[in-house]
PDB file of C-alpha atoms in Angstrom:
ATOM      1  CA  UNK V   8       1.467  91.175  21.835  1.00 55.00           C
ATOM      2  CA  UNK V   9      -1.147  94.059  21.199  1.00 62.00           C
ATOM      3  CA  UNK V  10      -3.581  91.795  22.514  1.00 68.00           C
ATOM      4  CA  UNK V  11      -1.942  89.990  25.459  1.00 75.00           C
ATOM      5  CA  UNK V  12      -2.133  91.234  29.175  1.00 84.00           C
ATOM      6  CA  UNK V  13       1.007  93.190  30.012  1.00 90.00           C
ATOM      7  CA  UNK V  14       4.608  91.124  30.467  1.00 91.00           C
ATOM      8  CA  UNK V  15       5.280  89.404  33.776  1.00 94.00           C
ATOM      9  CA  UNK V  16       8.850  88.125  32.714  1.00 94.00           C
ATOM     10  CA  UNK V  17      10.887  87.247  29.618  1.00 91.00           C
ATOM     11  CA  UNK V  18      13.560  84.589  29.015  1.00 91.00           C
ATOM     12  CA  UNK V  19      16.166  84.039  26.344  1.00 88.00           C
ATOM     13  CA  UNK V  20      16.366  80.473  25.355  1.00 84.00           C
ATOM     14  CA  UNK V  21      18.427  78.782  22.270  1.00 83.00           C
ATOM     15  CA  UNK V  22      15.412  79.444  20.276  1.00 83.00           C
ATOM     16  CA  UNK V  23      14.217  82.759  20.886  1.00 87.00           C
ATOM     17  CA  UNK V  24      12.480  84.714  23.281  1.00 89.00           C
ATOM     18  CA  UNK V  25       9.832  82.930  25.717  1.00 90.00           C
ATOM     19  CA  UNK V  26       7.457  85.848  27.250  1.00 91.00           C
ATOM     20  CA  UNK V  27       5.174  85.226  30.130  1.00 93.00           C
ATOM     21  CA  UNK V  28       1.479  87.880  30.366  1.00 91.00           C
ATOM     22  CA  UNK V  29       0.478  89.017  33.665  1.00 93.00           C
ATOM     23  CA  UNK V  30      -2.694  86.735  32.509  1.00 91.00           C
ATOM     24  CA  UNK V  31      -0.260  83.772  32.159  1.00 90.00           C
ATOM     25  CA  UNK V  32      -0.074  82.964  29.115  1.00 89.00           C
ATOM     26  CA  UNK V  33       3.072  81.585  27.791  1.00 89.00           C
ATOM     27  CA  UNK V  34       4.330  83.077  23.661  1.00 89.00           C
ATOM     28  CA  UNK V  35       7.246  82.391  21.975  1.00 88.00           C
ATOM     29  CA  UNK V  36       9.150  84.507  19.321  1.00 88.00           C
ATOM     30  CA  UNK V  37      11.891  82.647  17.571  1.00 86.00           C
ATOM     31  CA  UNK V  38      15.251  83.806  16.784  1.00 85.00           C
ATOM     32  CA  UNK V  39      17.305  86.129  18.342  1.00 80.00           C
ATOM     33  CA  UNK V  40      16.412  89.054  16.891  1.00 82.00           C
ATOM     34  CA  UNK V  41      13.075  90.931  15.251  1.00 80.00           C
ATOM     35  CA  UNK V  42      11.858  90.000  11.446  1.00 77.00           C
ATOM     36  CA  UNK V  43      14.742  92.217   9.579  1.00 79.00           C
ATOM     37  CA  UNK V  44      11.473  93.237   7.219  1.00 82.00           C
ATOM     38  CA  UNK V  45       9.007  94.243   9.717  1.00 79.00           C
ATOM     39  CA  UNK V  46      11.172  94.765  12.483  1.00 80.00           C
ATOM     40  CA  UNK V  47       8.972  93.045  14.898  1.00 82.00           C
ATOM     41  CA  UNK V  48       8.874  90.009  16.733  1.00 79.00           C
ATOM     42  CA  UNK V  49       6.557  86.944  15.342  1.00 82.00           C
ATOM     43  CA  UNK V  50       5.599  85.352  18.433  1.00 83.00           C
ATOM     44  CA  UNK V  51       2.609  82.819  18.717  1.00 83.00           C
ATOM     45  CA  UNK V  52       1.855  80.207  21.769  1.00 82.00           C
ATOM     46  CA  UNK V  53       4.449  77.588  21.686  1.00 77.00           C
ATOM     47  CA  UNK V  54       1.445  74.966  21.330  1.00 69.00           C
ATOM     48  CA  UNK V  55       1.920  71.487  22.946  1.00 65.00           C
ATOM     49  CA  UNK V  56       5.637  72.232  23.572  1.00 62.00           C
ATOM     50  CA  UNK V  57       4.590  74.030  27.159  1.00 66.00           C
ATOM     51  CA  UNK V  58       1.317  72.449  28.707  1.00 68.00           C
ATOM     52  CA  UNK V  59      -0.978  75.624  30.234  1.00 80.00           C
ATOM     53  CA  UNK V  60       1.096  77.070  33.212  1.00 90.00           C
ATOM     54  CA  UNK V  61      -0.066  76.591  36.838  1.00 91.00           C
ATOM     55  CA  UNK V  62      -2.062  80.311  36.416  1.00 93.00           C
ATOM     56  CA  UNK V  63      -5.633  79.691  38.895  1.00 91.00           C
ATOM     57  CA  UNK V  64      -8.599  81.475  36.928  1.00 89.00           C
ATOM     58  CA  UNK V  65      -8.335  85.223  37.640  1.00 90.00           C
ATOM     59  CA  UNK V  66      -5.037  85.180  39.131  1.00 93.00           C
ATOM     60  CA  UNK V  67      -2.622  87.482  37.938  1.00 94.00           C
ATOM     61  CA  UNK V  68       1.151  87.223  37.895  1.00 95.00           C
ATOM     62  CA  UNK V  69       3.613  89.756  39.427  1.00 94.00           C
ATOM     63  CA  UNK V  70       6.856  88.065  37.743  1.00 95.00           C
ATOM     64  CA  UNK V  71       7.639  84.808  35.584  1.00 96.00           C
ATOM     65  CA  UNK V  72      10.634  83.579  34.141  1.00 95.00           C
ATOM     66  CA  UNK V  73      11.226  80.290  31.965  1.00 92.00           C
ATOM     67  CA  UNK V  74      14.196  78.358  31.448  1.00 90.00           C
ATOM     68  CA  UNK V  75      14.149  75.389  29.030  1.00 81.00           C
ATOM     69  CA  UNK V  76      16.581  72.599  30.504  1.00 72.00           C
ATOM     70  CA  UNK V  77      17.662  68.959  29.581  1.00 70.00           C
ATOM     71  CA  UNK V  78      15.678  67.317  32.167  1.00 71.00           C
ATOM     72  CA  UNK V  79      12.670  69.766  30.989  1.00 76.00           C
ATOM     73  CA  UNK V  80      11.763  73.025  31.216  1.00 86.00           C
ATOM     74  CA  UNK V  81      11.633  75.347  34.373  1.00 90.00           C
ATOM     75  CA  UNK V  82       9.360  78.045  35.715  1.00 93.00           C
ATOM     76  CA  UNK V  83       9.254  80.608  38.566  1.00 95.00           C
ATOM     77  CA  UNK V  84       5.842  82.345  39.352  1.00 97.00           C
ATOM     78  CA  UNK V  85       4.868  85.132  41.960  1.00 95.00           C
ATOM     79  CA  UNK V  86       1.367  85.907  41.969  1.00 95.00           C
ATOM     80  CA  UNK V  87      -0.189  89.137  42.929  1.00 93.00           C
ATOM     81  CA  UNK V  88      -2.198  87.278  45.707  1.00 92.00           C
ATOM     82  CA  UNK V  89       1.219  86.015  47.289  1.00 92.00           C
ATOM     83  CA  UNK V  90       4.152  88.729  46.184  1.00 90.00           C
ATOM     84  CA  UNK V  91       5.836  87.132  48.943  1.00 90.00           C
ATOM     85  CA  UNK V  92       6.652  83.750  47.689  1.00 93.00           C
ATOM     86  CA  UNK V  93       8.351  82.569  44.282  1.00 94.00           C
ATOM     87  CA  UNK V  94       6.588  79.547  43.428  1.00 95.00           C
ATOM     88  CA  UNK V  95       9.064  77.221  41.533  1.00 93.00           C
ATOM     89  CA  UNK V  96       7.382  74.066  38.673  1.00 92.00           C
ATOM     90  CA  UNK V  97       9.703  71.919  36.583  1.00 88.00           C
ATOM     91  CA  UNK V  98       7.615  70.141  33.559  1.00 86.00           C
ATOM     92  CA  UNK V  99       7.118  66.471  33.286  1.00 83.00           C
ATOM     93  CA  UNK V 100       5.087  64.344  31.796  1.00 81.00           C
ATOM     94  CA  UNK V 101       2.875  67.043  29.718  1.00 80.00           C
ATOM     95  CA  UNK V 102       2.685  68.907  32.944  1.00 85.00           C
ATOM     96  CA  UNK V 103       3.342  71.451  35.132  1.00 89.00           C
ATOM     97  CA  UNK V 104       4.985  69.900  38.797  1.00 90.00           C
ATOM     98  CA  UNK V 105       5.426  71.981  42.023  1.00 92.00           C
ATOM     99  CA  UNK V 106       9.518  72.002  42.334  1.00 89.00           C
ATOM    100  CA  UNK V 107       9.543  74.308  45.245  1.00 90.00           C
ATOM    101  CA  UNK V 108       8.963  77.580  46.740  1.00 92.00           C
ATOM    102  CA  UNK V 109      11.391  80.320  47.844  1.00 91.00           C
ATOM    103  CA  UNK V 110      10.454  83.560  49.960  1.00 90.00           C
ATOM    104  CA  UNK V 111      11.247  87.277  48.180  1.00 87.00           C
ATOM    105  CA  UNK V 112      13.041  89.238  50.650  1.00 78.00           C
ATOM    106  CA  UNK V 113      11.045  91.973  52.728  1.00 76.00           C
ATOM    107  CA  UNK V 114      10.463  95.112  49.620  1.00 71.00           C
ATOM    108  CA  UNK V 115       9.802  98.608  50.651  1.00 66.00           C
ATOM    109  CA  UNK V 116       6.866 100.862  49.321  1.00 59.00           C
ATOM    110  CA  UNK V 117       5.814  99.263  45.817  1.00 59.00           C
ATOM    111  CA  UNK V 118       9.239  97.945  44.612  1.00 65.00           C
ATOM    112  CA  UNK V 119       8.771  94.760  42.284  1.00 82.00           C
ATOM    113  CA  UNK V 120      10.962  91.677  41.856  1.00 90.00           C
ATOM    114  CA  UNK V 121      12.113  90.548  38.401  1.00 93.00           C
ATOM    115  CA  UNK V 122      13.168  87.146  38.018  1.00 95.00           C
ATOM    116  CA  UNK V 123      15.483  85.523  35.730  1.00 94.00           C
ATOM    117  CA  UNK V 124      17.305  81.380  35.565  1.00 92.00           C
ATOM    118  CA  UNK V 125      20.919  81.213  35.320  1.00 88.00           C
ATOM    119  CA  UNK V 126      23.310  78.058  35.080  1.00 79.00           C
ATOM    120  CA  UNK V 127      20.969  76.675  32.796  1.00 74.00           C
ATOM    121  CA  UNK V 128      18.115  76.793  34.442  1.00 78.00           C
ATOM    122  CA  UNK V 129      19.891  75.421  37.762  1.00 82.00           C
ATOM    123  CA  UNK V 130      19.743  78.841  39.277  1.00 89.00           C
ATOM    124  CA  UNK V 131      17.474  81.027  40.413  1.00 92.00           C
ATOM    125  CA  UNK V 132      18.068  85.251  40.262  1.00 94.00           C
ATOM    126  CA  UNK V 133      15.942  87.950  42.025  1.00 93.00           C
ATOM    127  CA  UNK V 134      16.814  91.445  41.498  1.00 91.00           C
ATOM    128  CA  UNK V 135      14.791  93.377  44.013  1.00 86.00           C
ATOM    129  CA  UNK V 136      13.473  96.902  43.579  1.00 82.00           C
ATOM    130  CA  UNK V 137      16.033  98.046  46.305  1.00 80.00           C
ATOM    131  CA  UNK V 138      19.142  96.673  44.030  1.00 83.00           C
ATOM    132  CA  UNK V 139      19.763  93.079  45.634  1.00 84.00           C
ATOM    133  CA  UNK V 140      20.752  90.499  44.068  1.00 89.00           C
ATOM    134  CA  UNK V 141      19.900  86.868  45.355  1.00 89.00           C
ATOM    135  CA  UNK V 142      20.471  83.829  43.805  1.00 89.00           C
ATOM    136  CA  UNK V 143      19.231  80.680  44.303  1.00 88.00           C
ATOM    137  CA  UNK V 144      20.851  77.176  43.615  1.00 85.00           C
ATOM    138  CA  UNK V 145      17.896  75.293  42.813  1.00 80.00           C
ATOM    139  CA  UNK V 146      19.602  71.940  42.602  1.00 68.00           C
ATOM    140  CA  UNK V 147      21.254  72.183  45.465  1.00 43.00           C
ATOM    141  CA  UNK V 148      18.485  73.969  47.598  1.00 41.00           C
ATOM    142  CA  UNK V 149      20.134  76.439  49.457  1.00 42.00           C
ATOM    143  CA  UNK V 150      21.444  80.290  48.886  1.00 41.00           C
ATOM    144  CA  UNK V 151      24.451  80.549  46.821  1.00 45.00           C
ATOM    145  CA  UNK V 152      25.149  84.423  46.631  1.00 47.00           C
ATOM    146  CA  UNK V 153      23.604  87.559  47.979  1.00 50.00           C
ATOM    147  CA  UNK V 154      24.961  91.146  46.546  1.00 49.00           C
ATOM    148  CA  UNK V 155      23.483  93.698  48.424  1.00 53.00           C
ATOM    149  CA  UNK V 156      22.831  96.775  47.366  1.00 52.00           C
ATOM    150  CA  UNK V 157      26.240  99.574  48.273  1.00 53.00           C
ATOM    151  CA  UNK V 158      25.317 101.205  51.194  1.00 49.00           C
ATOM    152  CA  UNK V 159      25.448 104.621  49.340  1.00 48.00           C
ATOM    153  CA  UNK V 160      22.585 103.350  47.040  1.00 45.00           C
ATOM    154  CA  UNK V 161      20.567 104.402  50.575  1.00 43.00           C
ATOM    155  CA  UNK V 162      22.495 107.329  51.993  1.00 42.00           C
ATOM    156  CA  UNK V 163      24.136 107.426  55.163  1.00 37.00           C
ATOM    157  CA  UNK V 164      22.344 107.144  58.406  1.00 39.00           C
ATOM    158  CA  UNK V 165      23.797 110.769  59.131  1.00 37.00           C
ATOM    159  CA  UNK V 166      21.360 112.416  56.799  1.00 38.00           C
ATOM    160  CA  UNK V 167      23.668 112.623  53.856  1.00 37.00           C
ATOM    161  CA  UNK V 168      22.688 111.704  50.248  1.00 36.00           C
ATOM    162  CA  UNK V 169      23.309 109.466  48.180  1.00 38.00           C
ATOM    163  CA  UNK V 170      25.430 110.478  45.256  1.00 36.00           C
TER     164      UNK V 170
END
């Protein structure tokens, strides 16, 4: 990893660890826990497992996640060019197929999403900045919960503090 662009988004999987660079490149690290010698991870690029993921030349990613699933694996993108949009691809065929789209909630000052699969892989989950969490049923295509955040995660409207 000392020579990959920072992470956009990890995912546990049976195997291992899948990690996703801002650069979009795609490394796996088997197992579920570092090399008991080194203590380190051995990740490498999974190879012809996962075809090159939908990343346009010099595009940058905000968040990723990956979910491996029976009917093939899952991704979730948000690019730095559209922070506003989660762009989802299911793999097929030795590629990378547009599955969808879903819109991030409004985010105030520089607050990031992170993105994870749930259900295996038949869920989306955004945890905003602010504290929210939405998630998405993906096979079902509409909202299945929204937590938001306590109110006294703001403060009160009175000018009191949160505590």
């Amino acid at each position: 990893l000392e020579r990959s662009a920072p992470l956009a988004g990890a995912s546990w999987t049976q195997r291992g660890l899948l990690l996703v660079t801002s650069a979009g490149e795609l490394l796996r690290c088997d197992g579920h826990s570092p090399d008991a010698e080194s203590a380190t991870w051995q990740c490498a690029s999974p190879g012809e497992e996962f075809v090159k993921l939908p990343v346009p030349k010099n595009a940058e990613l905000l968040a990723a996640a990956v979910a491996e699933h029976v009917e093939g694996a899952m991704l979730a993108l948000i690019y730095k060019h559209m922070p506003t949009v989660v762009g989802l691809f299911r793999a097929a065929a030795g590629a990378w197929h547009p599955a969808g789209e879903v819109h991030v909630p409004p985010q105030k000052g520089e607050a990031g999403v992170h993105l994870a699969f749930g259900g295996e892989g038949e869920e989306l989950i955004m945890a905003t900045g602010s504290g929210e969490v939405l998630r998405r049923r993906l096979s079902m295509g509409r909202i299945g919960e929204n937590v938001p955040v306590p109110a006294a995660s703001y403060g009160s409207a009175r000018g009191g503090r949160a505590g």
